[in-house]
Backbone as JSON, one array per atom type, in Angstrom:
{
  "sequence": "XXXXXXXXXXXXXXXXXXXXXXXXXXXXXXXXXXXXXXXXXXXXXXXXXXXXXXXXXXXXXXXXXXXXXXXXXXXXXXXXXXXXXXXXXXXXXXXXXXXXXXXXXXXXXXXXXXXXXXXXXXXXXXXXXXXXXXXXXXXXX",
  "N": [[218.84, 166.24, 143.4], [219.68, 162.91, 143.83], [219.98, 159.45, 142.68], [219.59, 157.87, 144.97], [218.1, 159.56, 146.66], [215.77, 159.75, 145.09], [214.94, 157.07, 145.15], [214.32, 156.85, 147.87], [212.22, 158.7, 148.1], [210.37, 157.46, 146.39], [209.87, 155.13, 147.86], [208.71, 156.29, 150.14], [206.44, 157.35, 148.97], [205.08, 155.05, 148.48], [204.65, 154.1, 151.07], [204.25, 156.27, 153.37], [204.36, 156.13, 156.09], [206.26, 154.37, 156.83], [208.87, 153.12, 158.9], [212.18, 154.41, 159.67], [213.89, 152.25, 159.91], [212.53, 150.22, 158.5], [212.51, 151.37, 155.92], [215.26, 151.51, 155.48], [215.95, 148.78, 155.4], [214.43, 147.94, 153.2], [215.57, 149.46, 151.14], [218.2, 148.84, 151.23], [220.01, 150.41, 152.69], [221.64, 152.33, 155.3], [220.07, 153.02, 158.48], [220.72, 155.52, 159.5], [221.52, 156.86, 157.17], [219.08, 156.99, 155.82], [217.55, 158.58, 157.61], [219.08, 160.97, 157.63], [219.05, 161.69, 154.89], [216.26, 162.06, 154.41], [215.76, 164.18, 156.15], [217.4, 166.16, 154.96], [216.15, 166.36, 152.46], [213.73, 167.44, 153.26], [214.58, 169.91, 154.37], [215.61, 171.16, 152.08], [213.31, 171.54, 150.72], [212.34, 169.66, 148.97], [210.78, 167.57, 149.91], [207.74, 168.41, 151.05], [205.78, 167.75, 152.79], [203.64, 165.27, 154.33], [200.9, 163.12, 153.66], [197.55, 161.9, 154.27], [195.21, 159.67, 152.94], [191.89, 159.18, 153.31], [189.09, 156.92, 153.63], [186.8, 158.46, 153.55], [187.66, 160.63, 152.03], [187.78, 159.58, 149.45], [185.2, 158.62, 149.22], [183.7, 160.92, 149.15], [183.76, 161.84, 146.56], [182.71, 159.72, 144.54], [182.95, 159.31, 141.79], [185.63, 160.03, 139.94], [188.06, 161.86, 138.04], [190.5, 162.79, 135.54], [190.96, 165.47, 133.39], [192.41, 166.45, 130.46], [193.15, 169.42, 128.81], [193.1, 171.24, 125.81], [193.82, 174.49, 124.66], [192.83, 177.16, 122.6], [194.8, 179.69, 121.16], [195.4, 182.54, 123.2], [193.8, 182.17, 125.47], [194.0, 181.02, 127.98], [194.1, 182.1, 130.67], [191.57, 183.28, 130.99], [189.95, 181.02, 130.66], [190.85, 179.47, 132.83], [189.86, 181.04, 134.94], [187.11, 180.69, 134.52], [186.88, 177.93, 134.89], [187.6, 177.76, 137.57], [185.3, 178.49, 138.85], [183.7, 176.29, 138.85], [182.25, 174.0, 140.88], [182.73, 171.26, 140.95], [185.34, 170.81, 140.26], [188.38, 169.81, 141.53], [191.03, 170.5, 141.38], [193.11, 172.61, 139.39], [195.49, 172.45, 137.01], [198.21, 173.98, 135.42], [200.23, 173.13, 132.63], [202.94, 171.74, 130.67], [203.75, 170.67, 127.31], [201.63, 168.56, 125.34], [199.05, 169.24, 126.32], [197.31, 172.07, 127.67], [196.07, 172.58, 130.12], [195.32, 170.64, 133.03], [192.68, 169.2, 134.68], [191.29, 168.16, 137.78], [188.54, 166.27, 138.5], [185.63, 165.73, 140.46], [182.72, 163.97, 141.21], [179.36, 162.98, 142.19], [177.97, 161.14, 140.62], [178.1, 159.27, 137.48], [176.62, 160.53, 135.47], [176.58, 163.16, 136.39], [179.3, 163.67, 136.21], [179.66, 163.48, 133.43], [178.13, 165.69, 132.66], [179.7, 167.79, 133.65], [181.98, 167.48, 132.06], [180.85, 168.15, 129.6], [180.13, 170.84, 130.03], [182.69, 171.97, 130.31], [183.86, 171.41, 127.81], [182.31, 173.07, 126.21], [183.2, 175.6, 126.73], [184.29, 178.68, 125.42], [187.07, 178.65, 123.42], [188.2, 176.29, 124.28], [189.63, 173.74, 122.64], [190.28, 171.08, 122.42], [190.17, 167.93, 124.19], [190.89, 165.36, 126.58], [189.9, 162.69, 128.56], [190.25, 160.81, 131.53], [188.92, 158.36, 133.63], [189.35, 157.86, 137.1], [190.03, 154.88, 138.52], [190.83, 153.59, 140.87], [192.47, 154.51, 143.94], [195.49, 154.24, 145.39], [197.3, 155.68, 146.68], [197.79, 159.05, 147.51], [199.02, 162.32, 146.79]],
  "CA": [[218.44, 164.94, 143.91], [220.34, 161.8, 143.16], [219.21, 158.22, 142.59], [219.23, 157.43, 146.32], [216.97, 160.4, 147.09], [214.59, 159.34, 144.32], [214.49, 155.78, 145.68], [213.71, 157.11, 149.18], [210.92, 159.33, 147.84], [209.48, 156.43, 145.84], [209.46, 154.27, 148.98], [207.79, 157.07, 150.97], [205.17, 157.44, 148.26], [204.42, 153.75, 148.67], [204.22, 154.02, 152.47], [204.83, 157.42, 154.06], [204.46, 155.84, 157.52], [207.32, 153.37, 157.07], [209.92, 153.56, 159.82], [213.51, 154.5, 159.07], [214.44, 150.88, 159.85], [211.89, 149.52, 157.37], [213.03, 151.96, 154.68], [216.66, 151.1, 155.34], [215.97, 147.38, 154.97], [213.86, 147.85, 151.85], [216.43, 150.12, 150.16], [219.57, 148.38, 151.47], [220.78, 151.56, 153.16], [221.63, 152.38, 156.76], [219.01, 153.81, 159.09], [221.26, 156.88, 159.59], [221.46, 157.44, 155.83], [217.67, 157.29, 155.55], [217.15, 159.72, 158.45], [219.79, 162.16, 157.15], [218.55, 162.05, 153.55], [214.9, 162.6, 154.54], [215.9, 165.5, 156.78], [217.94, 167.07, 153.95], [215.1, 166.57, 151.46], [212.76, 168.37, 153.86], [215.21, 171.23, 154.49], [215.73, 171.73, 150.73], [211.98, 171.75, 150.17], [211.96, 168.59, 148.05], [209.63, 166.98, 150.59], [207.07, 169.52, 151.72], [204.81, 167.24, 153.74], [203.13, 163.92, 154.19], [199.44, 163.21, 153.71], [196.77, 160.7, 154.49], [193.98, 159.57, 152.16], [190.93, 158.38, 154.07], [187.94, 156.4, 152.89], [185.88, 159.58, 153.35], [188.17, 161.44, 150.92], [187.4, 158.92, 148.2], [183.75, 158.49, 149.19], [183.11, 162.22, 148.83], [183.66, 161.9, 145.1], [182.82, 158.35, 144.04], [183.36, 159.34, 140.4], [186.74, 160.98, 139.84], [188.8, 161.74, 136.8], [191.42, 163.83, 135.1], [190.66, 165.94, 132.04], [193.45, 167.25, 129.84], [192.45, 170.4, 127.98], [193.84, 172.07, 124.86], [193.2, 175.81, 124.55], [193.17, 177.91, 121.41], [195.32, 181.04, 121.35], [195.84, 183.03, 124.51], [192.65, 182.21, 126.35], [194.18, 180.17, 129.17], [193.75, 182.76, 131.93], [190.11, 183.41, 131.02], [189.38, 179.68, 130.88], [191.14, 179.09, 134.22], [188.9, 181.74, 135.8], [185.81, 180.03, 134.37], [186.99, 176.61, 135.52], [187.67, 177.94, 139.02], [183.94, 178.67, 139.34], [182.99, 175.0, 138.82], [182.4, 173.34, 142.18], [183.15, 169.86, 140.8], [186.77, 170.73, 139.99], [189.16, 169.73, 142.76], [192.3, 171.18, 141.14], [193.38, 173.04, 138.02], [196.94, 172.49, 136.84], [198.77, 174.36, 134.12], [201.26, 172.15, 132.33], [203.58, 171.91, 129.37], [203.51, 169.51, 126.46], [200.47, 168.54, 124.45], [197.87, 169.83, 126.94], [197.54, 173.34, 128.34], [195.59, 172.46, 131.49], [194.8, 169.35, 133.5], [191.78, 169.44, 135.81], [190.83, 167.02, 138.55], [187.09, 166.38, 138.63], [185.0, 164.78, 141.37], [181.26, 164.08, 141.23], [178.64, 161.89, 142.85], [177.49, 160.14, 139.65], [178.65, 159.36, 136.13], [175.89, 161.53, 134.68], [177.11, 164.46, 136.84], [180.64, 163.78, 135.63], [179.45, 163.75, 132.02], [177.65, 167.07, 132.54], [180.85, 168.67, 133.86], [182.79, 167.41, 130.84], [180.15, 168.89, 128.56], [180.28, 172.28, 130.32], [184.07, 172.38, 130.02], [184.06, 171.36, 126.36], [181.56, 174.17, 125.59], [183.84, 176.89, 126.99], [184.88, 179.29, 124.25], [188.52, 178.55, 123.42], [188.61, 174.9, 124.5], [189.62, 173.13, 121.3], [190.43, 169.62, 122.49], [190.26, 167.4, 125.55], [190.97, 163.91, 126.77], [189.51, 162.46, 129.94], [190.43, 159.47, 132.08], [188.33, 158.12, 134.94], [190.24, 157.24, 138.09], [189.34, 153.67, 138.97], [191.16, 153.36, 142.28], [193.58, 155.3, 144.43], [196.23, 153.55, 146.44], [198.07, 156.68, 147.38], [197.6, 160.39, 146.95], [199.93, 163.33, 147.29]],
  "C": [[219.17, 163.85, 143.13], [219.44, 160.56, 143.19], [218.75, 157.73, 143.96], [218.05, 158.23, 146.85], [215.69, 159.99, 146.38], [214.05, 158.0, 144.81], [213.8, 155.95, 147.03], [212.32, 157.72, 148.98], [209.93, 158.32, 147.29], [208.98, 155.52, 146.95], [208.48, 155.0, 149.9], [206.44, 157.24, 150.29], [204.38, 156.14, 148.4], [203.87, 153.63, 150.08], [204.91, 155.13, 153.25], [204.99, 157.19, 155.57], [205.55, 154.82, 157.84], [208.38, 153.95, 158.0], [211.24, 153.66, 159.07], [214.11, 153.11, 158.92], [213.85, 150.1, 158.69], [212.39, 150.05, 156.03], [214.47, 151.52, 154.42], [216.76, 149.66, 154.83], [215.49, 147.24, 153.54], [214.83, 148.39, 150.8], [217.9, 149.72, 150.29], [220.5, 149.56, 151.78], [220.78, 151.53, 154.68], [220.49, 153.27, 157.25], [219.44, 155.28, 159.18], [221.2, 157.58, 158.24], [220.04, 157.85, 155.5], [217.26, 158.54, 156.31], [217.8, 161.01, 157.94], [219.25, 162.63, 155.81], [217.15, 162.66, 153.62], [214.94, 164.0, 155.13], [216.41, 166.53, 155.76], [216.9, 167.37, 152.87], [214.04, 167.54, 151.99], [213.33, 169.78, 153.95], [215.34, 171.92, 153.13], [214.38, 171.99, 150.08], [211.57, 170.73, 149.13], [210.77, 167.81, 148.59], [209.0, 168.1, 151.38], [206.01, 169.05, 152.72], [204.42, 165.81, 153.44], [201.62, 164.01, 154.32], [198.82, 161.84, 153.92], [195.54, 160.76, 153.59], [193.05, 158.65, 152.93], [189.82, 157.87, 153.15], [186.95, 157.53, 152.6], [186.34, 160.48, 152.2], [187.71, 160.88, 149.59], [185.89, 158.85, 148.1], [183.06, 159.8, 148.82], [182.86, 162.35, 147.34], [183.79, 160.49, 144.54], [183.24, 158.27, 142.57], [184.41, 160.44, 140.27], [187.46, 160.79, 138.53], [189.69, 162.93, 136.56], [191.06, 164.19, 133.66], [191.8, 166.82, 131.59], [192.78, 168.14, 128.81], [193.44, 171.15, 127.1], [193.09, 173.37, 124.64], [193.74, 176.52, 123.31], [193.7, 179.29, 121.8], [195.74, 181.34, 122.76], [194.72, 183.1, 125.53], [192.8, 181.47, 127.66], [193.73, 180.84, 130.46], [192.24, 182.9, 132.08], [189.46, 182.06, 131.32], [189.66, 179.2, 132.3], [190.18, 179.76, 135.19], [187.53, 181.08, 135.72], [185.82, 178.66, 135.05], [186.97, 176.73, 137.05], [186.28, 178.11, 139.64], [183.16, 177.36, 139.4], [183.28, 174.22, 140.1], [182.94, 171.92, 142.07], [184.65, 169.71, 140.53], [187.55, 170.8, 141.3], [190.51, 170.43, 142.62], [192.39, 171.54, 139.66], [194.89, 173.21, 137.91], [197.3, 173.03, 135.47], [199.95, 173.42, 133.88], [201.92, 172.49, 131.01], [203.28, 170.67, 128.54], [202.24, 169.67, 125.66], [199.28, 169.3, 125.01], [198.24, 171.11, 127.65], [197.15, 173.29, 129.82], [195.21, 171.02, 131.77], [193.93, 169.67, 134.71], [191.4, 168.12, 136.46], [189.35, 167.25, 138.85], [186.58, 165.34, 139.62], [183.5, 165.02, 141.43], [180.65, 162.87, 141.94], [178.24, 160.78, 141.88], [178.19, 160.31, 138.31], [177.92, 160.41, 135.3], [176.31, 162.94, 135.1], [178.48, 164.71, 136.23], [180.54, 164.15, 134.15], [179.0, 165.2, 131.8], [178.79, 168.07, 132.72], [181.73, 168.68, 132.61], [182.15, 168.24, 129.73], [180.29, 170.4, 128.78], [181.68, 172.77, 129.99], [184.31, 172.42, 128.52], [183.38, 172.51, 125.64], [182.2, 175.54, 125.84], [184.52, 177.4, 125.73], [186.41, 179.27, 124.37], [189.05, 177.16, 123.73], [188.49, 174.2, 123.15], [189.77, 171.62, 121.31], [190.49, 169.2, 123.95], [190.39, 165.89, 125.5], [190.73, 163.66, 128.25], [189.76, 161.0, 130.32], [189.74, 159.4, 133.43], [189.37, 157.48, 135.84], [189.5, 156.06, 138.7], [189.62, 153.34, 140.42], [192.33, 154.25, 142.64], [194.24, 154.54, 145.56], [196.95, 154.56, 147.31], [197.87, 158.01, 146.73], [198.63, 161.31, 147.56], [201.29, 163.0, 147.07]]
}
C-alpha cells in the first residue's frame, strides 16, 4: 500500500458511503483513480468490507471500554479460553508490545462494567491491566 491507498482508506473510514466523485474531490485525485484503487484494494484483500454502526449497536452496550491485559508466563491460551466464556466481552484480541491481550467490553451499567473488570483481574495469571472507557463512537470497523 502506498500513501495514496492509505489516504483513500482514511477517507473511507471517515465516510464509507462517500461517492467516488466526493472522494476524488476531497483527495485531489481523479474519479477513475479512486475507483481503480478501491477495486485493487478489495482484490488484494486490504479492504475486506464496509460496515454500518447503528444507534442500536451503541445502545445495546451503553457502557463500553477497552481493557489491555498483561499475562504472566505462558498462560495466554488458558486466559483466552476463560475470557471467551464472559458474555460481556465483545472481542478478544492478541497483540504485541506492552500488552498481551486487548478485550472489548460492553455492559448496561458502570457497576456491571466494574464487576467485569474485577473478574478479569482475578484470573490466575493476569498480572497487570489498563482500561479505557469509550466515550463516543463516530465510526466503527
